Short mmCIF file of C-alpha atoms in Angstrom, two decimals:
data_model
loop_
_atom_site.label_atom_id
_atom_site.label_comp_id
_atom_site.label_asym_id
_atom_site.label_seq_id
_atom_site.Cartn_x
_atom_site.Cartn_y
_atom_site.Cartn_z
CA MET A 9 116.49 98.29 -139.82
CA ASN A 10 113.85 95.69 -138.89
CA PHE A 11 113.01 97.55 -135.71
CA ASN A 12 112.30 100.71 -137.72
CA LYS A 13 109.94 98.80 -140.06
CA LEU A 14 108.07 97.42 -137.15
CA THR A 15 107.66 100.84 -135.53
CA ILE A 16 106.31 102.28 -138.79
CA PHE A 17 103.89 99.40 -139.15
CA PHE A 18 102.31 99.95 -135.68
CA TYR A 19 102.24 103.69 -136.27
CA LEU A 20 100.12 103.30 -139.47
CA ILE A 21 97.75 100.84 -137.74
CA SER A 22 97.06 103.34 -134.90
CA ILE A 23 96.49 106.18 -137.29
CA SER A 24 93.91 104.06 -139.29
CA PHE A 25 92.11 103.09 -136.09
CA ILE A 26 91.76 106.75 -134.97
CA ASN A 27 90.41 107.77 -138.46
CA PHE A 28 87.85 104.92 -138.46
CA ASN A 29 86.57 105.94 -134.97
CA SER A 30 86.18 109.55 -136.05
CA LEU A 31 83.88 108.30 -138.87
CA ILE A 32 81.42 106.40 -136.69
CA PRO A 33 79.45 109.36 -135.33
CA PHE A 34 78.92 110.60 -138.91
CA ALA A 35 77.69 107.12 -139.99
CA GLU A 36 75.31 107.04 -137.03
CA SER A 37 73.92 110.49 -137.82
CA ILE A 38 72.74 109.16 -141.23
CA PHE A 39 71.50 105.66 -140.47
CA SER A 40 70.32 105.73 -136.83
CA GLY A 41 67.65 108.40 -137.25
CA ASP A 42 63.98 107.57 -137.53
CA ARG A 43 62.53 107.55 -140.98
CA ASN A 44 59.95 110.19 -141.87
CA PRO A 45 56.65 108.33 -141.33
CA SER A 46 54.70 110.39 -143.73
CA LEU A 47 55.96 108.86 -146.98
CA PHE A 48 53.73 105.93 -147.90
CA ASP A 49 53.13 104.92 -144.24
CA PRO A 50 49.37 104.22 -143.89
CA SER A 51 49.42 104.82 -140.12
CA CYS A 52 50.25 108.48 -140.78
CA SER A 53 46.64 109.16 -141.97
CA LEU A 54 45.65 109.22 -138.30
CA SER A 55 48.49 109.94 -135.88
CA CYS A 56 52.03 110.39 -137.17
CA LYS A 57 53.87 113.62 -136.73
CA SER A 58 56.83 114.47 -138.94
CA ASP A 59 60.26 114.93 -137.31
CA SER A 60 62.36 117.55 -139.07
CA ASN A 61 65.70 115.89 -138.25
CA ALA A 62 64.38 112.48 -139.47
CA GLN A 63 63.19 114.24 -142.61
CA LYS A 64 66.64 115.70 -143.19
CA ASN A 65 68.28 112.30 -142.59
CA GLN A 66 65.87 110.56 -144.95
CA SER A 67 66.33 113.21 -147.59
CA ARG A 68 70.03 112.37 -147.67
CA LEU A 69 69.21 108.66 -148.10
CA VAL A 70 66.64 109.35 -150.79
CA SER A 71 68.95 111.64 -152.76
CA ALA A 72 71.67 109.06 -152.54
CA ALA A 73 69.40 106.26 -153.64
CA LYS A 74 67.73 108.04 -156.57
CA PRO A 75 69.58 109.12 -159.73
CA PRO A 76 69.38 112.83 -160.47
CA ALA A 77 66.32 114.16 -162.31
CA SER A 78 68.32 114.51 -165.51
CA SER A 79 68.72 110.77 -165.76
CA ARG A 80 65.13 109.79 -164.88
CA CYS A 81 62.12 110.61 -167.03
CA GLU A 82 63.99 113.41 -168.84
CA VAL A 83 61.87 112.26 -171.85
CA TRP A 84 58.59 110.87 -170.56
CA SER A 85 58.06 107.18 -171.30
CA LYS A 86 55.70 104.42 -170.44
CA ALA A 87 58.18 103.31 -167.78
CA CYS A 88 57.75 106.69 -166.02
CA SER A 89 53.97 106.10 -165.94
CA GLU A 90 54.49 102.61 -164.56
CA GLU A 91 56.69 104.00 -161.79
CA VAL A 92 53.86 106.32 -160.72
CA LEU A 93 51.28 103.53 -160.90
CA SER A 94 53.44 101.22 -158.83
CA LEU A 95 53.71 103.81 -156.05
CA ALA A 96 49.86 104.20 -156.07
CA LYS A 97 49.26 100.48 -155.94
CA LEU A 98 51.50 99.68 -152.90
CA PRO A 99 49.21 97.68 -150.54
CA GLU A 100 49.81 100.07 -147.69
CA THR A 101 48.99 103.05 -149.92
CA VAL A 102 45.73 101.49 -151.08
CA GLU A 103 44.63 100.83 -147.55
CA TRP A 104 45.55 104.40 -146.51
CA LEU A 105 43.50 105.79 -149.41
CA LYS A 106 40.49 103.73 -148.36
CA ARG A 107 40.73 104.94 -144.83
CA ILE A 108 40.78 108.56 -145.86
CA ARG A 109 37.87 108.17 -148.22
CA ARG A 110 35.75 106.35 -145.59
CA ARG A 111 36.43 109.07 -142.99
CA ILE A 112 35.24 111.74 -145.39
CA HIS A 113 32.23 109.65 -146.43
CA GLU A 114 31.10 109.13 -142.84
CA ASN A 115 31.22 112.92 -142.21
CA PRO A 116 29.62 114.64 -145.25
CA GLU A 117 29.43 118.43 -145.25
CA LEU A 118 27.39 120.69 -147.52
CA ALA A 119 28.54 123.63 -149.60
CA PHE A 120 30.84 126.06 -147.71
CA GLU A 121 30.50 123.87 -144.55
CA GLU A 122 33.41 121.55 -145.37
CA PHE A 123 35.36 122.48 -142.22
CA GLN A 124 36.19 118.89 -141.05
CA THR A 125 37.01 117.77 -144.54
CA SER A 126 39.31 120.77 -145.04
CA GLN A 127 41.03 120.01 -141.69
CA LEU A 128 41.57 116.40 -142.73
CA ILE A 129 43.16 117.60 -145.95
CA ARG A 130 45.46 120.03 -144.18
CA ASP A 131 46.44 117.44 -141.59
CA GLU A 132 47.59 115.12 -144.40
CA LEU A 133 49.45 117.89 -146.20
CA ASP A 134 51.17 118.85 -142.93
CA ARG A 135 52.35 115.23 -142.44
CA MET A 136 53.79 115.21 -145.97
CA GLN A 137 55.34 118.65 -145.41
CA ILE A 138 53.46 120.19 -148.31
CA SER A 139 52.95 123.94 -148.16
CA TYR A 140 49.50 125.36 -148.72
CA ARG A 141 47.31 128.49 -148.31
CA TYR A 142 44.02 128.43 -146.37
CA PRO A 143 41.32 129.48 -146.61
CA LEU A 144 40.12 130.23 -150.07
CA ALA A 145 36.38 130.45 -150.69
CA LYS A 146 35.83 129.91 -146.89
CA THR A 147 37.01 126.30 -146.65
CA GLY A 148 39.11 125.69 -149.75
CA VAL A 149 42.87 124.86 -149.82
CA ARG A 150 45.57 125.70 -152.34
CA ALA A 151 48.70 123.53 -151.96
CA TRP A 152 51.88 123.33 -154.07
CA ILE A 153 54.60 120.87 -154.77
CA GLY A 154 57.72 121.24 -156.92
CA THR A 155 60.33 123.90 -157.64
CA GLY A 156 58.15 126.87 -156.80
CA GLY A 157 58.67 128.28 -160.25
CA PRO A 158 57.01 127.97 -163.67
CA PRO A 159 55.45 126.21 -165.36
CA PHE A 160 52.41 125.90 -162.96
CA VAL A 161 49.82 123.29 -163.57
CA ALA A 162 46.76 122.72 -161.35
CA VAL A 163 44.68 119.75 -160.38
CA ARG A 164 41.33 120.22 -158.62
CA ALA A 165 39.09 118.15 -156.38
CA ASP A 166 35.63 119.24 -155.07
CA MET A 167 34.79 118.55 -151.40
CA ASP A 168 31.06 119.07 -150.72
CA ALA A 169 28.27 116.57 -150.17
CA LEU A 170 24.55 116.55 -150.92
CA PRO A 171 21.40 116.99 -148.79
CA ILE A 172 20.41 113.32 -149.30
CA GLN A 173 19.70 110.60 -146.77
CA GLU A 174 22.02 107.64 -147.50
CA ALA A 175 20.14 104.38 -148.25
CA VAL A 176 23.28 102.21 -148.66
CA GLU A 177 23.70 99.96 -145.64
CA TRP A 178 27.47 99.50 -145.01
CA GLU A 179 30.00 99.89 -142.25
CA HIS A 180 31.00 103.44 -143.23
CA LYS A 181 27.57 104.86 -143.95
CA SER A 182 27.05 108.58 -143.43
CA LYS A 183 26.85 109.48 -139.71
CA VAL A 184 25.02 112.76 -140.48
CA SER A 185 21.30 112.55 -141.00
CA GLY A 186 20.13 113.94 -144.31
CA LYS A 187 23.59 114.39 -145.73
CA MET A 188 25.52 112.12 -148.05
CA HIS A 189 28.44 111.93 -150.42
CA ALA A 190 26.16 110.89 -153.27
CA CYS A 191 28.32 112.30 -156.11
CA GLY A 192 31.70 110.93 -155.27
CA HIS A 193 33.38 114.05 -154.05
CA ASP A 194 34.87 112.04 -151.13
CA ALA A 195 36.63 109.92 -153.72
CA HIS A 196 37.82 113.07 -155.66
CA VAL A 197 39.43 114.46 -152.45
CA THR A 198 41.02 111.12 -151.64
CA MET A 199 42.53 110.74 -155.14
CA LEU A 200 44.04 114.23 -155.00
CA ILE A 201 45.62 113.51 -151.52
CA GLY A 202 46.95 110.31 -152.93
CA ALA A 203 48.48 112.21 -155.88
CA ALA A 204 49.98 114.70 -153.41
CA LYS A 205 51.84 111.85 -151.72
CA ILE A 206 53.14 110.47 -155.03
CA LEU A 207 54.18 113.88 -156.27
CA LYS A 208 55.96 114.67 -152.96
CA ASN A 209 57.83 111.40 -153.28
CA ARG A 210 58.97 112.36 -156.79
CA GLU A 211 59.37 116.13 -156.06
CA ASN A 212 63.01 116.08 -157.15
CA LEU A 213 61.82 115.07 -160.66
CA LEU A 214 59.32 117.88 -161.11
CA LYS A 215 60.24 120.47 -163.68
CA GLY A 216 57.90 123.16 -162.32
CA THR A 217 55.14 123.41 -159.74
CA VAL A 218 51.97 121.45 -159.22
CA ILE A 219 49.05 123.29 -157.65
CA LEU A 220 46.53 121.20 -155.74
CA LEU A 221 43.09 122.83 -155.38
CA PHE A 222 40.62 121.42 -152.85
CA GLN A 223 37.40 123.25 -153.69
CA PRO A 224 34.20 123.76 -151.71
CA ALA A 225 30.64 124.13 -153.04
CA GLU A 226 30.58 122.53 -156.42
CA GLU A 227 27.02 121.36 -155.97
CA ALA A 228 25.59 124.62 -154.92
CA GLY A 229 27.19 128.05 -154.77
CA ASN A 230 29.80 128.09 -157.50
CA GLY A 231 32.77 127.40 -155.23
CA ALA A 232 35.06 127.42 -158.25
CA LYS A 233 34.10 130.97 -159.04
CA ARG A 234 34.94 132.08 -155.52
CA MET A 235 38.21 130.08 -155.53
CA ILE A 236 39.21 132.03 -158.68
CA GLY A 237 38.34 135.28 -157.01
CA ASP A 238 40.65 134.29 -154.05
CA GLY A 239 43.63 133.62 -156.30
CA ALA A 240 43.41 129.92 -156.88
CA LEU A 241 44.56 130.25 -160.50
CA GLU A 242 47.45 132.64 -159.80
CA ASP A 243 50.29 131.77 -162.31
CA VAL A 244 48.40 128.64 -163.38
CA GLU A 245 48.60 127.90 -167.15
CA ALA A 246 46.54 124.68 -167.28
CA ILE A 247 44.15 122.83 -164.98
CA PHE A 248 42.72 119.31 -164.84
CA ALA A 249 40.00 117.51 -162.81
CA VAL A 250 38.22 114.15 -162.63
CA HIS A 251 34.71 112.99 -161.84
CA VAL A 252 33.77 109.40 -161.02
CA SER A 253 31.18 107.81 -163.34
CA HIS A 254 28.83 104.89 -162.81
CA GLU A 255 28.51 104.60 -166.59
CA HIS A 256 31.94 103.17 -167.06
CA PRO A 257 33.61 100.05 -165.53
CA THR A 258 36.02 100.67 -162.73
CA ALA A 259 39.26 102.54 -163.75
CA ILE A 260 38.09 103.20 -167.36
CA ILE A 261 39.00 106.79 -168.20
CA GLY A 262 36.87 108.79 -170.65
CA SER A 263 36.88 112.25 -172.00
CA ARG A 264 36.40 114.25 -175.27
CA PRO A 265 37.75 117.41 -176.90
CA GLY A 266 35.62 120.51 -176.90
CA PRO A 267 32.20 120.81 -175.13
CA LEU A 268 31.82 118.03 -172.58
CA LEU A 269 29.23 119.28 -170.15
CA ALA A 270 26.39 121.75 -170.71
CA GLY A 271 26.00 125.19 -169.32
CA CYS A 272 23.15 125.25 -166.83
CA GLY A 273 20.87 127.98 -165.61
CA PHE A 274 17.51 128.36 -163.81
CA PHE A 275 14.74 130.86 -164.07
CA ARG A 276 11.70 131.91 -162.01
CA ALA A 277 9.04 134.09 -163.58
CA VAL A 278 6.25 136.02 -161.81
CA ILE A 279 3.21 136.84 -163.98
CA ILE A 280 0.87 139.37 -162.43
CA ARG A 281 -2.59 140.45 -163.67
CA ASN A 282 -4.25 143.82 -163.13
CA PRO A 283 -7.11 143.02 -160.72
CA HIS A 284 -9.14 145.94 -162.24
CA HIS A 285 -9.21 144.33 -165.67
CA SER A 286 -10.75 141.08 -166.82
CA VAL A 287 -7.40 139.40 -167.60
CA ASP A 288 -6.23 135.93 -166.60
CA ALA A 289 -2.72 135.23 -165.27
CA ILE A 290 -3.25 131.53 -165.65
CA LEU A 291 -3.93 131.92 -169.34
CA ALA A 292 -0.94 134.22 -169.79
CA ALA A 293 1.37 131.85 -167.96
CA SER A 294 0.11 128.90 -169.93
CA ALA A 295 0.76 130.77 -173.20
CA ALA A 296 4.35 131.54 -172.04
CA VAL A 297 4.94 127.88 -171.21
CA ILE A 298 3.85 126.76 -174.67
CA SER A 299 5.87 129.57 -176.38
CA LEU A 300 9.01 128.61 -174.51
CA GLN A 301 8.97 125.21 -176.17
CA GLY A 302 9.41 126.89 -179.54
CA ILE A 303 12.81 128.42 -178.62
CA VAL A 304 14.65 125.11 -179.10
CA SER A 305 12.40 123.49 -181.63
CA ARG A 306 12.07 126.45 -183.93
CA GLU A 307 14.96 128.81 -183.26
CA ALA A 308 17.99 126.68 -182.35
CA ASN A 309 20.32 124.88 -184.72
CA PRO A 310 19.22 121.22 -184.55
CA LEU A 311 22.90 120.17 -184.38
CA ASP A 312 23.53 122.39 -181.39
CA SER A 313 21.88 120.58 -178.46
CA GLN A 314 19.82 122.85 -176.17
CA VAL A 315 17.17 122.41 -173.48
CA VAL A 316 14.46 124.63 -172.10
CA SER A 317 12.17 122.95 -169.52
CA VAL A 318 9.44 124.40 -167.34
CA THR A 319 9.46 122.41 -164.19
CA SER A 320 7.17 124.44 -161.91
CA PHE A 321 3.80 126.12 -162.37
CA ASN A 322 1.99 127.59 -159.30
CA GLY A 323 -1.21 129.60 -159.40
CA GLY A 324 -2.28 128.96 -155.84
CA THR A 325 -4.86 126.57 -154.28
CA ASN A 326 -8.06 128.54 -154.47
CA LEU A 327 -10.50 126.72 -156.86
CA ASP A 328 -13.15 129.44 -157.25
CA MET A 329 -11.23 132.54 -158.30
CA ILE A 330 -8.61 133.63 -160.76
CA PRO A 331 -5.20 134.21 -159.04
CA ASP A 332 -3.59 137.64 -159.09
CA LYS A 333 -0.22 136.04 -159.94
CA VAL A 334 1.29 132.84 -161.28
CA VAL A 335 4.81 131.70 -160.65
CA ILE A 336 6.55 129.46 -163.21
CA GLY A 337 10.12 128.15 -163.16
CA GLY A 338 12.51 125.82 -164.89
CA THR A 339 15.93 125.21 -166.28
CA PHE A 340 17.86 125.76 -169.49
CA ARG A 341 21.03 124.15 -170.89
CA ALA A 342 23.39 124.56 -173.88
CA PHE A 343 26.91 123.47 -174.98
CA SER A 344 28.31 126.87 -175.94
CA ASN A 345 28.33 130.19 -174.19
CA THR A 346 26.79 131.88 -177.25
CA SER A 347 23.82 129.42 -177.30
CA PHE A 348 23.55 129.59 -173.52
CA TYR A 349 23.18 133.32 -173.20
CA ARG A 350 21.03 133.45 -176.24
CA LEU A 351 18.66 131.05 -174.40
CA LEU A 352 18.67 133.25 -171.36
CA GLN A 353 17.78 136.31 -173.39
CA ARG A 354 14.99 134.59 -175.32
CA ILE A 355 13.42 133.08 -172.16
CA GLU A 356 13.00 136.50 -170.68
CA GLU A 357 11.69 138.01 -173.94
CA VAL A 358 9.08 135.23 -174.50
CA ILE A 359 7.72 135.31 -170.91
CA VAL A 360 7.54 139.12 -170.69
CA GLU A 361 5.98 139.58 -174.14
CA GLN A 362 3.53 136.73 -173.86
CA ALA A 363 2.36 138.17 -170.49
CA ARG A 364 1.89 141.52 -172.17
CA VAL A 365 -0.21 139.95 -174.95
CA TYR A 366 -2.74 138.80 -172.31
CA GLY A 367 -2.74 142.12 -170.39
CA CYS A 368 -0.38 141.03 -167.63
CA GLU A 369 3.10 141.94 -166.49
CA ALA A 370 5.98 139.62 -165.89
CA THR A 371 9.47 139.69 -164.31
CA VAL A 372 12.02 136.93 -164.72
CA ASP A 373 14.80 136.12 -162.30
CA PHE A 374 17.84 134.05 -163.31
CA PHE A 375 19.34 133.86 -159.79
CA GLU A 376 22.55 135.43 -160.94
CA ARG A 377 23.23 136.88 -157.44
CA GLU A 378 22.97 133.37 -156.07
CA TYR A 379 25.62 132.12 -158.49
CA THR A 380 23.38 129.42 -160.00
CA ILE A 381 24.48 130.04 -163.59
CA TYR A 382 27.07 127.50 -164.78
CA PRO A 383 28.71 127.99 -168.13
CA PRO A 384 29.51 124.97 -170.40
CA THR A 385 32.55 122.86 -169.52
CA VAL A 386 34.81 122.90 -172.53
CA ASN A 387 37.99 120.84 -172.84
CA ASP A 388 40.91 122.47 -174.58
CA ASP A 389 42.03 120.20 -177.47
CA LYS A 390 45.63 120.00 -176.25
CA MET A 391 44.64 119.35 -172.68
CA TYR A 392 42.31 116.58 -173.79
CA GLU A 393 45.09 115.00 -175.79
CA HIS A 394 47.34 115.20 -172.75
CA VAL A 395 44.75 113.30 -170.69
CA ARG A 396 44.31 110.73 -173.44
CA LYS A 397 48.06 110.04 -173.69
CA VAL A 398 48.35 109.69 -169.89
CA ALA A 399 45.41 107.28 -169.70
CA VAL A 400 46.74 105.11 -172.47
CA ASP A 401 50.21 104.88 -171.00
CA LEU A 402 48.87 104.15 -167.58
CA LEU A 403 46.05 101.77 -168.34
CA GLY A 404 46.32 100.72 -172.04
CA GLU A 405 44.40 101.79 -175.17
CA LYS A 406 41.37 99.71 -174.44
CA ASN A 407 40.88 101.40 -171.05
CA PHE A 408 40.34 104.91 -172.58
CA ARG A 409 37.12 105.94 -174.22
CA VAL A 410 35.97 108.99 -176.14
CA VAL A 411 32.62 109.85 -174.44
CA PRO A 412 29.65 111.76 -175.79
CA PRO A 413 28.74 115.22 -174.42
CA MET A 414 26.30 115.19 -171.45
CA MET A 415 23.64 117.64 -170.41
CA GLY A 416 24.92 117.58 -166.83
CA ALA A 417 26.69 120.68 -165.48
CA GLU A 418 29.87 121.27 -163.47
CA ASP A 419 31.28 124.41 -161.90
CA PHE A 420 34.72 123.35 -163.12
CA SER A 421 33.49 125.23 -166.14
CA PHE A 422 34.51 128.52 -164.49
CA PHE A 423 38.11 127.30 -164.45
CA SER A 424 37.84 126.25 -168.07
CA GLU A 425 36.83 129.82 -169.04
CA VAL A 426 40.10 131.14 -167.56
CA VAL A 427 42.80 128.72 -168.50
CA PRO A 428 43.11 125.68 -170.82
CA ALA A 429 41.44 122.79 -169.08
CA GLY A 430 41.05 119.02 -169.26
CA PHE A 431 38.08 117.36 -167.48
CA PHE A 432 37.70 113.57 -167.57
CA TYR A 433 35.62 110.77 -166.06
CA ILE A 434 36.92 107.65 -164.28
CA GLY A 435 34.67 104.63 -164.04
CA VAL A 436 33.40 103.20 -160.71
CA ARG A 437 30.82 100.75 -162.09
CA ASN A 438 30.99 97.34 -160.49
CA GLU A 439 27.82 95.33 -160.71
CA THR A 440 29.09 92.72 -158.19
CA LEU A 441 29.46 95.34 -155.57
CA GLY A 442 26.25 97.14 -156.50
CA SER A 443 28.09 100.25 -157.76
CA ILE A 444 25.56 100.85 -160.53
CA HIS A 445 23.48 103.86 -159.36
CA THR A 446 23.74 107.32 -160.81
CA GLY A 447 25.10 110.27 -158.90
CA HIS A 448 22.59 112.08 -156.55
CA SER A 449 20.97 108.77 -155.82
CA PRO A 450 20.65 107.62 -152.12
CA TYR A 451 21.97 104.29 -153.31
CA PHE A 452 25.06 105.75 -154.91
CA MET A 453 28.32 103.97 -154.08
CA ILE A 454 31.73 103.50 -155.62
CA ASP A 455 34.18 100.69 -156.19
CA GLU A 456 37.13 101.73 -154.05
CA ASP A 457 39.60 99.97 -156.35
CA VAL A 458 39.39 103.22 -158.36
CA LEU A 459 41.20 105.27 -155.67
CA PRO A 460 44.85 104.36 -156.52
CA ILE A 461 44.11 104.61 -160.23
CA GLY A 462 42.69 108.06 -159.86
CA ALA A 463 45.67 109.11 -157.66
CA ALA A 464 48.12 107.83 -160.26
CA ALA A 465 46.24 109.54 -163.05
CA HIS A 466 46.31 112.94 -161.29
CA ALA A 467 49.98 112.58 -160.41
CA THR A 468 50.98 111.50 -163.96
CA ILE A 469 48.89 114.17 -165.62
CA ALA A 470 50.66 116.86 -163.48
CA GLU A 471 54.26 115.53 -163.61
CA ARG A 472 54.13 114.74 -167.34
CA TYR A 473 52.57 118.12 -168.13
CA LEU A 474 55.55 119.82 -166.39
CA ASN A 475 57.92 117.47 -168.25
CA GLU A 476 56.50 118.25 -171.69
CA HIS A 477 55.66 121.98 -171.36
#
């Protein structure tokens, strides 16, 4: 009887030992693999390559560590916003963002020449295992994160620099003579890459698909229009974008519902006299310039801001004869499409008819083939409210401002004509650093503390939109 009990005891021990050993390889397959270096590892901005097996191993760890989507941020709360912001503010993430921005800043590229910038973006997306399509509009990129199904929300960043010689002396000054990121597009790209990393980390929580648009040629060439033509807005039901602003302290977010930025156009008129008649093209052109001033002052609604400015007048250099032709040119701006195209019509009518009064002929070119006409940027009321709620939850009520309309122009306006849009500013003004100069200045610079805030704002705008729509 005792012998039988002892035999059974040793038999059970041996069985347990065999079962335990059989579990060891499985345990090692989960915990011994290398972690995927792309997720919030700053060294990956330069050299890391993703290992698919490590990614699978990490995915099992992540899914085990995180509660299912149904139990996290099912109803969006301030705590959800704080989660996103905490990811953006990780010290290693902040340093990674700065490195990316500085690399872009050192190598500025003009409209439709953003090949290195586009390659940097695609390299980062590859490391994060984010799918994308390339090229759109020659150098643009369309990436996506999420379920692959609706709803689809887009966030856009422009990539191009300006033909300006940088006058700021610092370690990461532009290395390309005569070219500079003088409008903050290097920061815009960096923020959107940062948002991509945050969203990829929270991909299991996304209730739809986020489209990331890296757009060329905002400054010249209407890159947005060409991106749309290449399918950038396919399936997209709303779009958002940010622009840095030297007018607001660092990380202050500002926007407004309705018209935010003016539509912008340019004109060039050639006034020609008949050399066989005693007529004066200078006089005809002068009359046209004076009459153009009456379009806004006498025809426009005084509560509907509009501008017509003649900025060029050229009758040649010969001082002892009347020129056969005079060339004048300028710009016009308005806050609604109706007012904008009314201005265009009236500019042509005034110049042509005034020339005729003085016995001359005139032609007016609005450079429509060169894509230099920008419609007004108009914020959808609901998209503006979405931006406002995100900003308040992320940064507090005092760090959001309702801003006045501005006469500047943005080719984001082409997106806002197609789908509901929300465009907003984020402050970079820091007098201690010297970040006080307007965009398009050779002294323009930004406070890099804005980078994680902008990344968090983009990510929260996108994830919360999918959560609430």
